[in-house]
Amino acid sequence: MGTGVESNWIDVQMRTSLDAGEVLGLLNDPSVTGGWLDGDGTVHFYWPAGEWSGERLAHLRAVLLQLGDGSAGASIEIREEPAQDWNRLWAQSVTPLRIGRRVLIRPSWEPEDGGSDTIELVIDPKQAFGTGHHATTSLLIEWIEDLVVGGMSILDVGTGSGILAMVALRCGAGRAVGLDCDPEAIECARGYAAQNGFDEETLRLTVGRLTAELVETPEPWQLVLANLDCRTLLETSELLARLAQRGATLLFSGILVEQEEEIRLAYAERGVYGTEVKRKDGWVALRLRASESCDG
Ligand SMILES: C[S@@+](CC[C@H](N)C(=O)[O-])C[C@H]1O[C@@H](n2cnc3c(N)ncnc32)[C@H](O)[C@@H]1O
């Protein structure tokens, strides 16, 4: 984000589960500055006041629709902000975040918690999704805290910043692979992994999508994390269900309340059933197991 001390700015705010980087990519508009998710779950994009126009708003709405979240277009609020140092303001707005019983996500400029029981990660917000502020992330973190036991192998599909895989490793998992189709997200995640002291053998971060090869590894995955979206969870159901049939517990997030039934039915047809559900802010997280696997 530019320092922007010279002119007023238009702050375009919306409620969306979309990844800000993905929206920016399709906008393909050199005058917009970086998008970021604030602590209230609102995504902001900024334009210099002189560059903002009705055409830009219409284009933004079209991009949101194209990415499958037309309702975000309806939630847009526009504010003009006086010239100020955005970097400083942005940094001030990012504060340490506690999730579940023990997890603390803090920006690097905040001091360590120091509590012996605290599971701490340093994440300075960048353009990858996954600072922990979004309900879809925090719902899965709460489960990871409860379910991960020593030495577990974790597959994190749609890893974004890598936050879920990193929390799982801090909770005792033996190794994790994080996949994301967005190369920028993986670049970001690698930076966070290094900053938090994970080596590449413990946390492998790869650009790509779920493949049959990753599903059929000699050692089956024990826990699969997938904070994606309804469409991707449906499109990938054959491979994700196969992971469950090989013994993995699946933790899904990114599902809207009205999409829960569709996901449950699609997976039930493949012999994989929701065993537990969590809901927050209109979002649903599901825990699933194959019928022939024992729950745990
Ligand atoms: C909602 S974010 C989740 C990020 C992080 N796991 C979290 O929980 O905060 C979804 C991520 O999935 C990625 N993604 C979307 N579809 C994908 C697919 N088919 N395969 C791999 N990654 C995908 C996006 O690029 C994005 O980084």
Coordinates of C-alpha atoms and ligand atoms in Angstrom, one line a residue:
M1 CA 0.0 0.0 0.0
G2 CA 1.4 3.4 -0.9
T3 CA 2.1 6.0 1.7
G4 CA -0.5 8.3 0.1
V5 CA 0.3 11.4 2.1
E6 CA -0.4 13.8 -0.8
S7 CA -4.1 13.3 -1.8
N8 CA -7.5 12.2 -0.4
W9 CA -8.3 8.5 -0.8
I10 CA -11.5 6.6 -1.5
D11 CA -11.9 3.7 0.9
V12 CA -14.2 1.0 -0.8
Q13 CA -15.3 -1.4 1.9
M14 CA -17.3 -4.7 1.5
R15 CA -18.2 -7.9 3.3
T16 CA -16.8 -10.8 1.3
S17 CA -15.2 -14.2 1.7
L18 CA -13.2 -13.7 -1.5
D19 CA -9.5 -13.4 -1.4
A20 CA -8.5 -9.7 -1.9
G21 CA -5.6 -10.7 -4.1
E22 CA -7.9 -12.6 -6.4
V23 CA -10.2 -9.6 -6.7
L24 CA -7.2 -7.3 -7.4
G25 CA -5.9 -9.7 -10.1
L26 CA -9.2 -9.6 -12.0
L27 CA -9.6 -5.9 -11.5
N28 CA -6.4 -5.4 -13.3
D29 CA -6.5 -1.7 -12.4
P30 CA -3.1 0.0 -11.7
S31 CA -4.7 2.8 -9.8
V32 CA -6.1 0.6 -6.9
T33 CA -3.8 0.1 -3.9
G34 CA -3.6 -3.3 -2.1
G35 CA -6.7 -4.9 -0.6
W36 CA -6.7 -5.9 3.0
L37 CA -9.0 -7.5 5.5
D38 CA -9.5 -5.6 8.8
G39 CA -10.2 -7.0 12.2
D40 CA -14.0 -6.8 11.7
G41 CA -13.9 -9.0 8.6
T42 CA -14.4 -6.1 6.1
V43 CA -12.2 -6.0 3.0
H44 CA -11.0 -2.6 2.0
F45 CA -9.6 -1.3 -1.4
Y46 CA -8.3 2.2 -1.8
W47 CA -8.2 4.5 -4.8
P48 CA -6.7 8.0 -5.0
A49 CA -9.8 10.3 -4.9
G50 CA -9.0 11.7 -8.4
E51 CA -9.0 8.2 -10.0
W52 CA -12.3 6.9 -8.5
S53 CA -15.3 6.8 -10.8
G54 CA -18.7 5.2 -11.3
E55 CA -17.2 3.0 -14.1
R56 CA -14.6 1.7 -11.6
L57 CA -17.4 0.8 -9.2
A58 CA -19.3 -1.0 -11.9
H59 CA -16.2 -2.9 -12.9
L60 CA -15.5 -3.9 -9.3
R61 CA -19.1 -5.2 -9.0
A62 CA -18.7 -7.2 -12.2
V63 CA -15.5 -8.7 -10.9
L64 CA -17.2 -9.7 -7.6
L65 CA -20.0 -11.3 -9.6
Q66 CA -17.6 -13.1 -11.8
L67 CA -15.8 -14.5 -8.7
G68 CA -19.1 -15.8 -7.4
D69 CA -19.9 -13.2 -4.7
G70 CA -22.4 -10.8 -6.3
S71 CA -23.8 -10.0 -2.8
A72 CA -20.5 -8.4 -1.9
G73 CA -21.2 -5.8 -4.6
A74 CA -24.4 -4.9 -2.8
S75 CA -22.6 -4.5 0.5
I76 CA -20.1 -2.0 -0.8
E77 CA -19.7 1.2 1.2
I78 CA -17.6 4.1 -0.1
R79 CA -15.9 6.7 2.1
E80 CA -13.5 9.5 1.3
E81 CA -10.6 9.7 3.7
P82 CA -8.3 12.7 4.1
A83 CA -4.7 12.4 3.0
Q84 CA -2.7 10.4 5.7
D85 CA 0.0 7.9 6.2
W86 CA -1.8 4.7 5.3
N87 CA 1.1 2.4 6.2
R88 CA 1.0 3.8 9.8
L89 CA -2.7 3.6 10.1
W90 CA -2.9 0.1 8.7
A91 CA -0.2 -1.1 11.1
Q92 CA -2.1 0.4 14.0
S93 CA -5.3 -1.3 13.0
V94 CA -3.7 -4.8 13.2
T95 CA -3.6 -6.1 16.8
P96 CA -2.9 -9.5 18.3
L97 CA -5.7 -11.9 17.9
R98 CA -6.6 -14.8 20.3
I99 CA -8.4 -17.8 18.8
G100 CA -9.8 -20.8 20.6
R101 CA -8.2 -21.7 24.0
R102 CA -4.5 -21.1 23.2
V103 CA -3.8 -19.7 19.8
L104 CA -2.4 -16.1 19.5
I105 CA -1.7 -14.6 16.1
R106 CA 0.3 -11.4 16.4
P107 CA 2.0 -9.0 14.0
S108 CA 5.8 -8.9 14.3
W109 CA 5.8 -5.4 15.9
E110 CA 3.8 -6.6 18.9
P111 CA 5.7 -8.2 21.8
E112 CA 5.6 -12.0 22.5
D113 CA 2.9 -13.2 24.9
G114 CA 5.3 -15.3 26.8
G115 CA 2.6 -17.6 28.3
S116 CA 3.8 -21.2 28.5
D117 CA 0.5 -22.6 27.2
T118 CA 0.2 -20.1 24.3
I119 CA 0.5 -21.3 20.7
E120 CA 1.9 -18.3 19.0
L121 CA 2.3 -17.4 15.3
V122 CA 3.6 -14.2 13.8
I123 CA 1.6 -13.0 10.8
D124 CA 2.0 -9.5 9.3
P125 CA -1.0 -9.1 7.0
K126 CA -0.1 -9.2 3.3
Q127 CA -2.1 -10.2 0.3
A128 CA -2.7 -13.9 1.1
F129 CA -5.9 -14.8 2.8
G130 CA -5.4 -16.1 6.3
T131 CA -4.6 -13.7 9.1
G132 CA -7.1 -15.5 11.4
H133 CA -9.6 -12.6 11.5
H134 CA -12.1 -14.3 9.2
A135 CA -14.6 -16.6 10.7
T136 CA -13.9 -19.3 8.2
T137 CA -10.3 -19.5 9.5
S138 CA -11.0 -19.2 13.2
L139 CA -13.6 -22.0 13.1
L140 CA -11.1 -24.4 11.8
I141 CA -8.4 -23.3 14.2
E142 CA -10.7 -24.1 17.1
W143 CA -11.0 -27.7 15.8
I144 CA -7.3 -28.0 15.0
E145 CA -6.6 -27.2 18.7
D146 CA -8.9 -30.1 19.8
L147 CA -8.1 -32.7 17.2
V148 CA -4.4 -32.6 16.4
V149 CA -2.3 -35.1 18.3
G150 CA 1.5 -35.7 18.2
G151 CA 3.0 -36.7 14.9
M152 CA -0.2 -36.3 12.7
S153 CA 0.2 -35.7 9.0
I154 CA -1.8 -32.7 7.7
L155 CA -2.9 -31.8 4.2
D156 CA -4.1 -28.1 3.9
V157 CA -5.9 -27.5 0.6
G158 CA -6.1 -23.8 -0.1
T159 CA -3.5 -22.9 2.4
G160 CA -3.4 -19.1 1.7
S161 CA -1.0 -17.7 4.3
G162 CA -0.4 -21.2 5.6
I163 CA -2.0 -20.3 8.9
L164 CA -4.0 -23.5 9.4
A165 CA -1.0 -25.8 8.7
M166 CA 1.2 -23.7 10.9
V167 CA -1.2 -23.9 13.8
A168 CA -1.5 -27.7 13.3
L169 CA 2.3 -28.0 13.5
R170 CA 2.4 -25.9 16.6
C171 CA -0.2 -28.2 18.1
G172 CA 2.1 -31.2 17.6
A173 CA 1.5 -32.4 14.0
G174 CA 4.6 -34.1 12.6
R175 CA 4.4 -32.7 9.1
A176 CA 2.2 -30.7 6.8
V177 CA 1.7 -29.9 3.1
G178 CA 0.0 -26.7 2.1
L179 CA -1.4 -26.3 -1.4
D180 CA -2.6 -23.2 -3.1
C181 CA -3.5 -22.5 -6.7
D182 CA -2.3 -18.9 -6.2
P183 CA 1.5 -18.5 -6.5
E184 CA 1.4 -15.2 -4.6
A185 CA -0.3 -16.9 -1.7
I186 CA 2.4 -19.6 -1.6
E187 CA 5.2 -17.0 -1.8
C188 CA 3.6 -15.2 1.2
A189 CA 3.1 -18.5 3.0
R190 CA 6.8 -19.4 2.6
G191 CA 7.7 -16.1 4.1
Y192 CA 5.5 -16.7 7.1
A193 CA 6.8 -20.3 7.5
A194 CA 10.4 -19.0 7.6
Q195 CA 9.5 -16.2 9.9
N196 CA 7.9 -18.7 12.3
G197 CA 10.8 -21.1 12.1
F198 CA 9.3 -24.0 10.1
D199 CA 11.7 -25.8 7.8
E200 CA 10.7 -27.1 4.3
E201 CA 10.7 -30.7 5.4
T202 CA 8.1 -30.1 8.1
L203 CA 6.0 -27.7 6.2
R204 CA 6.0 -28.1 2.4
L205 CA 4.2 -25.3 0.6
T206 CA 3.3 -26.0 -3.1
V207 CA 1.6 -24.1 -5.9
G208 CA -1.2 -26.3 -7.2
R209 CA -4.5 -28.1 -6.7
L210 CA -5.4 -31.4 -5.1
T211 CA -4.3 -34.4 -7.3
A212 CA -4.8 -38.1 -7.3
E213 CA -1.1 -38.5 -6.6
L214 CA -1.4 -36.4 -3.4
V215 CA -4.4 -38.4 -2.3
E216 CA -2.8 -41.8 -2.9
T217 CA 0.4 -41.3 -0.9
P218 CA 1.8 -44.5 0.6
E219 CA 1.1 -43.1 4.1
P220 CA -2.5 -41.8 4.3
W221 CA -3.1 -38.3 5.5
Q222 CA -4.7 -38.1 8.9
L223 CA -6.2 -34.7 8.9
V224 CA -7.3 -32.7 5.8
L225 CA -8.0 -29.0 6.1
A226 CA -10.0 -27.2 3.3
N227 CA -11.1 -23.6 3.8
L228 CA -12.2 -23.2 0.2
D229 CA -15.7 -22.3 -1.0
C230 CA -18.8 -24.3 -1.8
R231 CA -18.1 -24.6 -5.5
T232 CA -14.5 -25.8 -5.1
L233 CA -15.6 -28.3 -2.3
L234 CA -18.1 -29.8 -4.7
E235 CA -15.8 -29.8 -7.7
T236 CA -13.1 -31.5 -5.6
S237 CA -15.5 -33.9 -3.8
E238 CA -14.2 -37.1 -5.5
L239 CA -10.6 -36.5 -4.4
L240 CA -11.5 -35.1 -0.9
A241 CA -13.9 -38.0 -0.3
R242 CA -11.2 -40.5 -1.3
L243 CA -8.9 -38.9 1.4
A244 CA -11.7 -39.6 3.9
Q245 CA -12.1 -43.2 2.7
R246 CA -8.3 -43.7 3.3
G247 CA -8.9 -42.7 6.9
A248 CA -8.5 -38.9 7.1
T249 CA -10.8 -36.6 9.1
L250 CA -11.9 -33.7 6.8
L251 CA -12.4 -30.2 8.2
F252 CA -14.2 -28.0 5.7
S253 CA -14.8 -24.3 5.9
G254 CA -15.9 -21.5 3.6
I255 CA -19.4 -22.8 3.4
L256 CA -22.3 -20.4 3.7
V257 CA -25.2 -21.4 6.0
E258 CA -27.5 -21.9 3.0
Q259 CA -24.9 -24.2 1.2
E260 CA -24.4 -26.6 4.1
E261 CA -27.1 -29.1 3.0
E262 CA -25.7 -29.2 -0.6
I263 CA -22.3 -30.1 0.7
R264 CA -23.5 -32.7 3.2
L265 CA -25.6 -34.4 0.5
A266 CA -22.8 -34.4 -2.1
Y267 CA -20.4 -36.0 0.3
A268 CA -23.0 -38.4 1.8
E269 CA -23.4 -39.7 -1.8
R270 CA -19.7 -40.6 -1.6
G271 CA -20.0 -42.3 1.8
V272 CA -18.6 -39.4 3.7
Y273 CA -20.7 -37.9 6.5
G274 CA -20.7 -34.7 8.6
T275 CA -20.0 -35.7 12.2
E276 CA -19.9 -32.2 13.7
V277 CA -20.7 -28.6 12.7
K278 CA -19.6 -25.2 13.8
R279 CA -21.3 -21.9 12.8
K280 CA -20.2 -18.3 13.0
D281 CA -21.2 -15.0 11.2
G282 CA -23.3 -16.9 8.6
W283 CA -20.4 -19.3 7.9
V284 CA -20.4 -23.1 8.5
A285 CA -17.5 -25.4 9.2
L286 CA -18.0 -29.2 8.9
R287 CA -16.1 -32.1 10.3
L288 CA -16.5 -35.2 8.1
R289 CA -15.5 -38.9 8.1
A290 CA -16.0 -41.8 5.8
S291 CA -18.7 -44.2 7.1
E292 CA -16.2 -47.1 7.3
S293 CA -13.6 -45.0 9.2
C294 CA -13.9 -44.8 13.0
D295 CA -14.4 -41.2 14.3
G296 CA -11.6 -39.6 16.2
Ligands
LIG1 C1 -10.5 -18.8 2.0 S1 -8.8 -18.9 1.6 C2 -8.2 -19.9 3.0 C3 -6.8 -19.5 3.5 C4 -6.4 -20.2 4.8 N1 -6.4 -21.7 4.6 C5 -7.3 -19.9 5.9 O1 -8.0 -20.7 6.4 O2 -7.4 -18.7 6.3 C6 -8.9 -20.0 0.3 C7 -7.5 -20.2 -0.4 O3 -7.7 -21.3 -1.3 C8 -7.1 -21.1 -2.6 N2 -7.8 -21.9 -3.5 C9 -9.0 -21.7 -4.1 N3 -9.3 -22.8 -4.9 C10 -8.3 -23.6 -4.8 C11 -8.1 -24.9 -5.4 N4 -9.0 -25.5 -6.1 N5 -6.9 -25.6 -5.1 C12 -6.0 -25.0 -4.2 N6 -6.2 -23.7 -3.7 C13 -7.3 -23.1 -3.9 C14 -7.2 -19.6 -2.7 O4 -6.2 -19.1 -3.6 C15 -7.1 -19.1 -1.3 O5 -5.7 -18.8 -1.0

